[in-house]
Short mmCIF file of C-alpha atoms and ligand atoms in Angstrom, two decimals:
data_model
loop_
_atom_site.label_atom_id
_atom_site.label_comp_id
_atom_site.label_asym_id
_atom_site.label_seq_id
_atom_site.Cartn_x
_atom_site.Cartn_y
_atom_site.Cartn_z
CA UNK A 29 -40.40 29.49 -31.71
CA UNK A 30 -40.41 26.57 -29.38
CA UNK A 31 -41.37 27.29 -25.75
CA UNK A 32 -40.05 26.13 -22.21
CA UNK A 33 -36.68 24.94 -23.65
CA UNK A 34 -35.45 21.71 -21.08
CA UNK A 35 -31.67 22.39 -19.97
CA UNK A 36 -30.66 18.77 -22.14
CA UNK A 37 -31.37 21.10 -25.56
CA UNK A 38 -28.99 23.86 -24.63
CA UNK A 39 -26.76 24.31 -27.58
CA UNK A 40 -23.12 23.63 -27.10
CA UNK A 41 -20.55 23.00 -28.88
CA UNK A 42 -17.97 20.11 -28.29
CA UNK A 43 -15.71 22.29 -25.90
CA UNK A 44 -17.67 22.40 -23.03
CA UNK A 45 -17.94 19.87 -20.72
CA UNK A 46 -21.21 19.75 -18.76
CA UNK A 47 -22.21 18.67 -15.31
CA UNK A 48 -25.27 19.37 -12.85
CA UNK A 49 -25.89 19.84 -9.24
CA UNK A 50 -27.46 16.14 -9.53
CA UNK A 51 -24.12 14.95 -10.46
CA UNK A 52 -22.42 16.87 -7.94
CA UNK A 53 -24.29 15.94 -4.78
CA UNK A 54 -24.62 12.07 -6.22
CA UNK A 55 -21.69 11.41 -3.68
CA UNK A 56 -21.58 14.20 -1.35
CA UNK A 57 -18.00 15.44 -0.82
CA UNK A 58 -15.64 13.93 -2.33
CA UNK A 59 -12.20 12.08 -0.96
CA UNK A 60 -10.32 15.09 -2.89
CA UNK A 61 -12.35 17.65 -1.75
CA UNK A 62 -12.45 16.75 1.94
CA UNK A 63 -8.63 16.05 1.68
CA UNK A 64 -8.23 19.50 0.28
CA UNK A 65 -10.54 20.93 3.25
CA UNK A 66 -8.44 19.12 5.82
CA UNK A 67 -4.97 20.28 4.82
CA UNK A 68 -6.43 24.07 3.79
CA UNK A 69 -7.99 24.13 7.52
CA UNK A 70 -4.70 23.83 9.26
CA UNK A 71 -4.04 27.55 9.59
CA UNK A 72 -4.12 28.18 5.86
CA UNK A 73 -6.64 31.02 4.81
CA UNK A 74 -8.88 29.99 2.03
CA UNK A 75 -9.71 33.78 0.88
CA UNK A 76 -8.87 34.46 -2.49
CA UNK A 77 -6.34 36.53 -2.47
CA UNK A 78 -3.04 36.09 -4.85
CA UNK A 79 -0.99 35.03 -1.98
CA UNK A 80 -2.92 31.77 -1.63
CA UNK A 81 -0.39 28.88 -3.00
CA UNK A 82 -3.10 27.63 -5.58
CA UNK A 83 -4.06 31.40 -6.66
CA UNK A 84 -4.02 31.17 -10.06
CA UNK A 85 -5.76 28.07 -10.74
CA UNK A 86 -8.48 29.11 -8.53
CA UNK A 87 -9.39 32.77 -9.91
CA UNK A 88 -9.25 30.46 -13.37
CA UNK A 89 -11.60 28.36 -12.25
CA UNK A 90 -13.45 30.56 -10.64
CA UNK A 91 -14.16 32.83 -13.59
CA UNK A 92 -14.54 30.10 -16.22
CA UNK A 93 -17.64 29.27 -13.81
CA UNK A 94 -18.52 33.11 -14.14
CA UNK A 95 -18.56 32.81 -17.87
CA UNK A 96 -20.79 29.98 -18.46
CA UNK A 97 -22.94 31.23 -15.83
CA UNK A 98 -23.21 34.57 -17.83
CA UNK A 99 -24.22 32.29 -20.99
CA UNK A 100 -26.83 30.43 -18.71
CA UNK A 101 -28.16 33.71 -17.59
CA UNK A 102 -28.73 34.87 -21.10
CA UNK A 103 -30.59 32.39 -22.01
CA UNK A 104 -32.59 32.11 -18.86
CA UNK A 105 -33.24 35.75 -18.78
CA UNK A 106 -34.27 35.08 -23.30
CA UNK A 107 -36.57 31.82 -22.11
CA UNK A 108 -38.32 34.46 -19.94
CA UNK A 109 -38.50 37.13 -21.64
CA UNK A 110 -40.57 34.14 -24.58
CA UNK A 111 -41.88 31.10 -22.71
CA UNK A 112 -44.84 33.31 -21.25
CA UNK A 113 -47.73 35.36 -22.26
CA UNK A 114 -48.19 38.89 -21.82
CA UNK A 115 -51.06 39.74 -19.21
CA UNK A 116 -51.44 40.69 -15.62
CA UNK A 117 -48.74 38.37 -14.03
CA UNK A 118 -51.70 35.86 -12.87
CA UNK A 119 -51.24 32.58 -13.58
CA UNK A 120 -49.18 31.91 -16.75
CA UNK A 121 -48.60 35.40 -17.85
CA UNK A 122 -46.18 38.17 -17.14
CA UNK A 123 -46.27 41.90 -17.13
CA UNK A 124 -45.55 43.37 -20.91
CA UNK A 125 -43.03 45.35 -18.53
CA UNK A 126 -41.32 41.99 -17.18
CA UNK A 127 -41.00 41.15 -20.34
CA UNK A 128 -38.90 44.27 -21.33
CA UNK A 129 -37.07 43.94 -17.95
CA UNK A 130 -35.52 40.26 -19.15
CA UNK A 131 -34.67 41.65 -22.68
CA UNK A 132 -32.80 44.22 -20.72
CA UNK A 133 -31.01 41.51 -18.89
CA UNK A 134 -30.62 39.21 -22.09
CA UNK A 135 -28.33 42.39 -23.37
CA UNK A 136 -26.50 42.78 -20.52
CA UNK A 137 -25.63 38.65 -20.13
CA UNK A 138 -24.31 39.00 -23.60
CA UNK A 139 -22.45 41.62 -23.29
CA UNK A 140 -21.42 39.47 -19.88
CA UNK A 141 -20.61 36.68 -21.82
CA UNK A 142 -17.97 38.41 -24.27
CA UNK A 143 -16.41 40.65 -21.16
CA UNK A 144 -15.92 37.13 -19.41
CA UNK A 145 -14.89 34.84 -22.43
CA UNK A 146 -11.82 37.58 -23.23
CA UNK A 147 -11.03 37.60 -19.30
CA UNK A 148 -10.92 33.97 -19.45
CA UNK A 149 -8.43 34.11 -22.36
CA UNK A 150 -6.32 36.86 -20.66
CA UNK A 151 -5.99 34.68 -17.49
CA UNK A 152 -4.66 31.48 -19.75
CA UNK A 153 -7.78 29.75 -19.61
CA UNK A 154 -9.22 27.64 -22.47
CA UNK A 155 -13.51 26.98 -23.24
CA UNK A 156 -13.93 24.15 -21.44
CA UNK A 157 -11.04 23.69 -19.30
CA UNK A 158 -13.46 23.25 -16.11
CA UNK A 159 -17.05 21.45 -15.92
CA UNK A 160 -19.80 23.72 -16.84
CA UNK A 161 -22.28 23.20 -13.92
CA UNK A 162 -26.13 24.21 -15.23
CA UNK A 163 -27.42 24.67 -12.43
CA UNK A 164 -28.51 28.04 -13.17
CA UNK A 165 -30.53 27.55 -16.79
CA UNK A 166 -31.93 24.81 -14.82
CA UNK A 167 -33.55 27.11 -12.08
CA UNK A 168 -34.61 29.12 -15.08
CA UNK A 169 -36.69 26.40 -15.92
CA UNK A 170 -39.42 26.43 -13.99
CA UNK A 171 -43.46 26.69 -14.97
CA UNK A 172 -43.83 29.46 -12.69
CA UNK A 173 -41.52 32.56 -14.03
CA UNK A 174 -41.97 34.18 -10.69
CA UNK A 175 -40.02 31.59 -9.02
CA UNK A 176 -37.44 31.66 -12.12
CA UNK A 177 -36.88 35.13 -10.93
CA UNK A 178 -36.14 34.28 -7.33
CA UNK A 179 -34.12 31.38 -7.63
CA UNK A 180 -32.20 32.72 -10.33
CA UNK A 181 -32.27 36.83 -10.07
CA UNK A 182 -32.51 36.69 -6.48
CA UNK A 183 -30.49 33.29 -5.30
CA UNK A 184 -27.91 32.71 -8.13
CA UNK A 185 -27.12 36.19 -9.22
CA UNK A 186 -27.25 37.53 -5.69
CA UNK A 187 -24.34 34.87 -5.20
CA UNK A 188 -23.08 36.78 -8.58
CA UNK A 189 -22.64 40.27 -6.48
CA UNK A 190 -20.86 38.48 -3.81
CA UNK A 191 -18.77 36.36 -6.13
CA UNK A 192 -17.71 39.52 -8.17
CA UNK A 193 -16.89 41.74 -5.60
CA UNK A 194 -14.38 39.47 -4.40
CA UNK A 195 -12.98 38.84 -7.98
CA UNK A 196 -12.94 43.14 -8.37
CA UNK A 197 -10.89 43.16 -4.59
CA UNK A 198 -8.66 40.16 -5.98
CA UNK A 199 -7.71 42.23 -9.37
CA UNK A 200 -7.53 45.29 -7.28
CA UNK A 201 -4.45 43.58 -4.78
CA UNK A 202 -3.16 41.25 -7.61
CA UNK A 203 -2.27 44.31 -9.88
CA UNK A 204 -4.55 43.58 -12.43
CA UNK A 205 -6.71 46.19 -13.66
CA UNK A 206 -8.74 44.81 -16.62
CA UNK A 207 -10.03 42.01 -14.33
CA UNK A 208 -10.89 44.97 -11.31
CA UNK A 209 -12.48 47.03 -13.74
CA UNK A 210 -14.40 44.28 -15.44
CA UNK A 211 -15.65 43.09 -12.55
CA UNK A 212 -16.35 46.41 -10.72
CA UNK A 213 -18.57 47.14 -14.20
CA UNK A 214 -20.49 43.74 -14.30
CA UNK A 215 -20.98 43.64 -10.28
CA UNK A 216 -23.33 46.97 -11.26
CA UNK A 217 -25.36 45.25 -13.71
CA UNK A 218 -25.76 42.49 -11.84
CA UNK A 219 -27.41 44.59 -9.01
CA UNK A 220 -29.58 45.71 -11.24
CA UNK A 221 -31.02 42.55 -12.19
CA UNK A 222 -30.99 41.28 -8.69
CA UNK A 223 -33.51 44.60 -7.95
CA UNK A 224 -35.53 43.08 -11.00
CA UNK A 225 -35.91 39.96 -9.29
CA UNK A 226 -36.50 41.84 -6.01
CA UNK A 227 -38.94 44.12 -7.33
CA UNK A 228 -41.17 41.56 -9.85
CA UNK A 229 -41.53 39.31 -7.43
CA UNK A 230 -43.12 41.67 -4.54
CA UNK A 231 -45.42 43.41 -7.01
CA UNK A 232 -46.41 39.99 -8.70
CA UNK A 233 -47.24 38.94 -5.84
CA UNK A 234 -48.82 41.24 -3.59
CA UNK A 235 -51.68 39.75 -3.00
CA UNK A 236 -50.81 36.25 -3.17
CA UNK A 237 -48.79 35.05 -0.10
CA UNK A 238 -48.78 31.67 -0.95
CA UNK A 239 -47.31 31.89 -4.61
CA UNK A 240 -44.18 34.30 -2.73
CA UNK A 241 -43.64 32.16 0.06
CA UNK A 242 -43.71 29.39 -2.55
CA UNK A 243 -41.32 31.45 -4.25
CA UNK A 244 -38.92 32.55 -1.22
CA UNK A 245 -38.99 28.82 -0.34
CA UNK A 246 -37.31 28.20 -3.78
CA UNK A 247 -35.09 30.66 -3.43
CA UNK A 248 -33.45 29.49 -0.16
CA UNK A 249 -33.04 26.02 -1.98
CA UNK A 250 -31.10 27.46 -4.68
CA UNK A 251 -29.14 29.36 -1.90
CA UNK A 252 -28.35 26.48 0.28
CA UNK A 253 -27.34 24.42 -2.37
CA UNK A 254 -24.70 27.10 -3.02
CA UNK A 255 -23.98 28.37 0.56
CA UNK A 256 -21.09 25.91 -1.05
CA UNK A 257 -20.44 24.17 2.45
CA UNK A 258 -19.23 27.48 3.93
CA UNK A 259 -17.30 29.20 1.08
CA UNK A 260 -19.16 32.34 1.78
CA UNK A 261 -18.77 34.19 4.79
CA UNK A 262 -16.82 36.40 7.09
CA UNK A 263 -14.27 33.08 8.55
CA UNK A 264 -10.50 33.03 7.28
CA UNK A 265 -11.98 29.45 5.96
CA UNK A 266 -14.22 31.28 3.59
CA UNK A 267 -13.25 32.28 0.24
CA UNK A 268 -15.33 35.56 -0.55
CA UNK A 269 -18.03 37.54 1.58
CA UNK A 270 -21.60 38.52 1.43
CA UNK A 271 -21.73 41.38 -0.15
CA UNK A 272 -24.19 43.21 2.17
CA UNK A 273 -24.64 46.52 0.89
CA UNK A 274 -24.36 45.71 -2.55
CA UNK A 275 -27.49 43.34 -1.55
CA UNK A 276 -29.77 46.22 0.29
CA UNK A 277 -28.90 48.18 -3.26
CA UNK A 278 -30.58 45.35 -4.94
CA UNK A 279 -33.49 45.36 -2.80
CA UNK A 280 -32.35 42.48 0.43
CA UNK A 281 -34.10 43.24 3.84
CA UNK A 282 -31.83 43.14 6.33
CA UNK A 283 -33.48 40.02 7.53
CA UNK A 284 -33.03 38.01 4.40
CA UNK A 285 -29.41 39.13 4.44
CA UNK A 286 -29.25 37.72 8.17
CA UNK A 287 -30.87 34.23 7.08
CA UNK A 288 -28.34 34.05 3.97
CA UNK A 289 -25.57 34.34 6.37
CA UNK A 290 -27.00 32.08 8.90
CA UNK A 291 -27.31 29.55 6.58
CA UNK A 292 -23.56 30.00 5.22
CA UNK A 293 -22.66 29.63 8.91
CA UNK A 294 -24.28 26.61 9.03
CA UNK A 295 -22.66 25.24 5.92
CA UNK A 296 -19.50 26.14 7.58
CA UNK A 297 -19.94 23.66 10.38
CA UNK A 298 -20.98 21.50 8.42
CA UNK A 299 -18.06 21.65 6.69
CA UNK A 300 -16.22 21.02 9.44
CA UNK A 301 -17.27 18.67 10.79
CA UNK A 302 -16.87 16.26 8.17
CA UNK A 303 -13.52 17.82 7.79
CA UNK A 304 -12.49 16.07 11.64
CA UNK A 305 -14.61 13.19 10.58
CA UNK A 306 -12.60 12.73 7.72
CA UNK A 307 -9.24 13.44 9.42
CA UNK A 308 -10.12 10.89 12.53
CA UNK A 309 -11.04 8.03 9.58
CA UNK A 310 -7.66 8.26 7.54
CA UNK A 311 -5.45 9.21 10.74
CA UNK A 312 -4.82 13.17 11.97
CA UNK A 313 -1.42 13.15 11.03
CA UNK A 314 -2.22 11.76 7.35
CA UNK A 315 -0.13 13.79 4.63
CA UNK A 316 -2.17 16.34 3.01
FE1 LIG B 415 -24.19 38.68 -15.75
FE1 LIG B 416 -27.14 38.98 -14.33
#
């Protein structure tokens, strides 16, 4: 079977629609999306919670991007599990035990994949209704699998805990069990294969620093990119949290917890800052 599989080959069918984090920082923000910002920032909360006035369409969205994620992560977690040899986790190899650790995972992101496909349809959505971004099978795609594990075990799926402990908390107040109890039952897996990532990549790399900081240095890339100009965090302006203890279960220090929120902070001004730059370039009383 072919080997180190490049994220243009990923089978789809004519549903989905793709796009990549290339495509998506091409132009920065957009018009919309700063527009959006602007109006949401005057006194509006952007938590998702079902009293927010676009509610709906966001938890959609929201969990159509879970779902392809969950596909991505399969086969991420499958390419690892193949694209390397078995050995002592030097160079190109990987622990035997690795190896059963991403077949583990490759079970679980199916089983991921069919939970979120029939949430998708219970909320109204169709396949395809929003982009699939593939950003995550492309962090899986790496020559190096420990880095694999920390941008995508560690950076993306840590973003997974967070993500799906708001979701649980919004089915919890919105009434809606299956989509609490869904969520509450993925959010444990998904610890567990942040610990994977945790744990593989300290004992891989014990005693070479420079291949983990290399490695840590990936994974805050992958992070930034989705501190998702200040989504996450504890502000009103933030839609979901950092999900701190769920990330010292899955093996966080407490500084790399503090450096993930810095950085969201950061995003956050950022944010808004081109949120007033915006607002003094088309006027500050412009119609939202
Ligand atoms: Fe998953
Ligand atoms: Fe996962």
């Amino acid at each position: 079977m072919r080997q180190f599989f490049p994220v243009e080959d990923l089978a789809r069918d004519e549903r989905f629609v793709q796009t990549n984090m290339a495509e998506r920082m091409k132009d920065g923000r957009t018009a919309l999306e700063l527009k959006e910002s602007s109006a949401k920032s005057r006194g509006a909360s952007k938590r998702l919670t079902p009293d927010r006035h676009d509610a709906s369409d966001a938890a959609r969205g929201l969990m159509h991007g879970i779902m392809v994620g969950e596909i991505q992560a399969l086969e991420g977690a499958g390419r690892t599990a193949h694209d390397f040899a078995t050995g002592d986790g030097t160079s190109d190899t990987v622990p035997f035990e690795l190896k059963l650790d991403m077949a583990r995972q490759a079970w679980d992101e199916a089983r991921h994949v069919e939970i979120s496909a029939k949430l998708s349809d219970w909320m109204g959505t169709e396949l395809g209704e929003f982009a699939e971004n593939t950003v995550l099978f492309e962090a899986a795609c790496s020559n190096d699998p420990i880095l694999r594990l920390a941008g995508v075990n560690r950076a993306l799926e840590g973003l997974a805990i967070d993500v799906f402990t708001q979701m649980k908390e919004f089915g919890d107040i919105a009434g809606d069990p299956y989509l609490e109890f869904c969520e509450d039952w993925m959010l444990a897996d998904e610890v567990t294969h942040v610990k994977m990532g945790s744990d593989w990549l300290r004992k891989v790399t014990a005693n070479d620093p420079d291949r983990r900081s290399k490695a840590l240095e990936f994974q805050q890339v992958v992070d930034k990119l989705f501190s998702f100009g200040g989504a996450r965090g504890e502000s009103e302006e933030s839609s979901f949290s950092l999900a701190t203890r769920f990330r010292e279960l899955a093996g966080f220090t407490d500084d790399e917890v503090k450096t993930i929120s810095e950085m969201d902070a950061e995003a956050l001004a950022e944010r808004r800052a081109q949120v007033l730059a915006y607002r003094e370039k088309v006027g500050a009383d412009a119609p939202a």
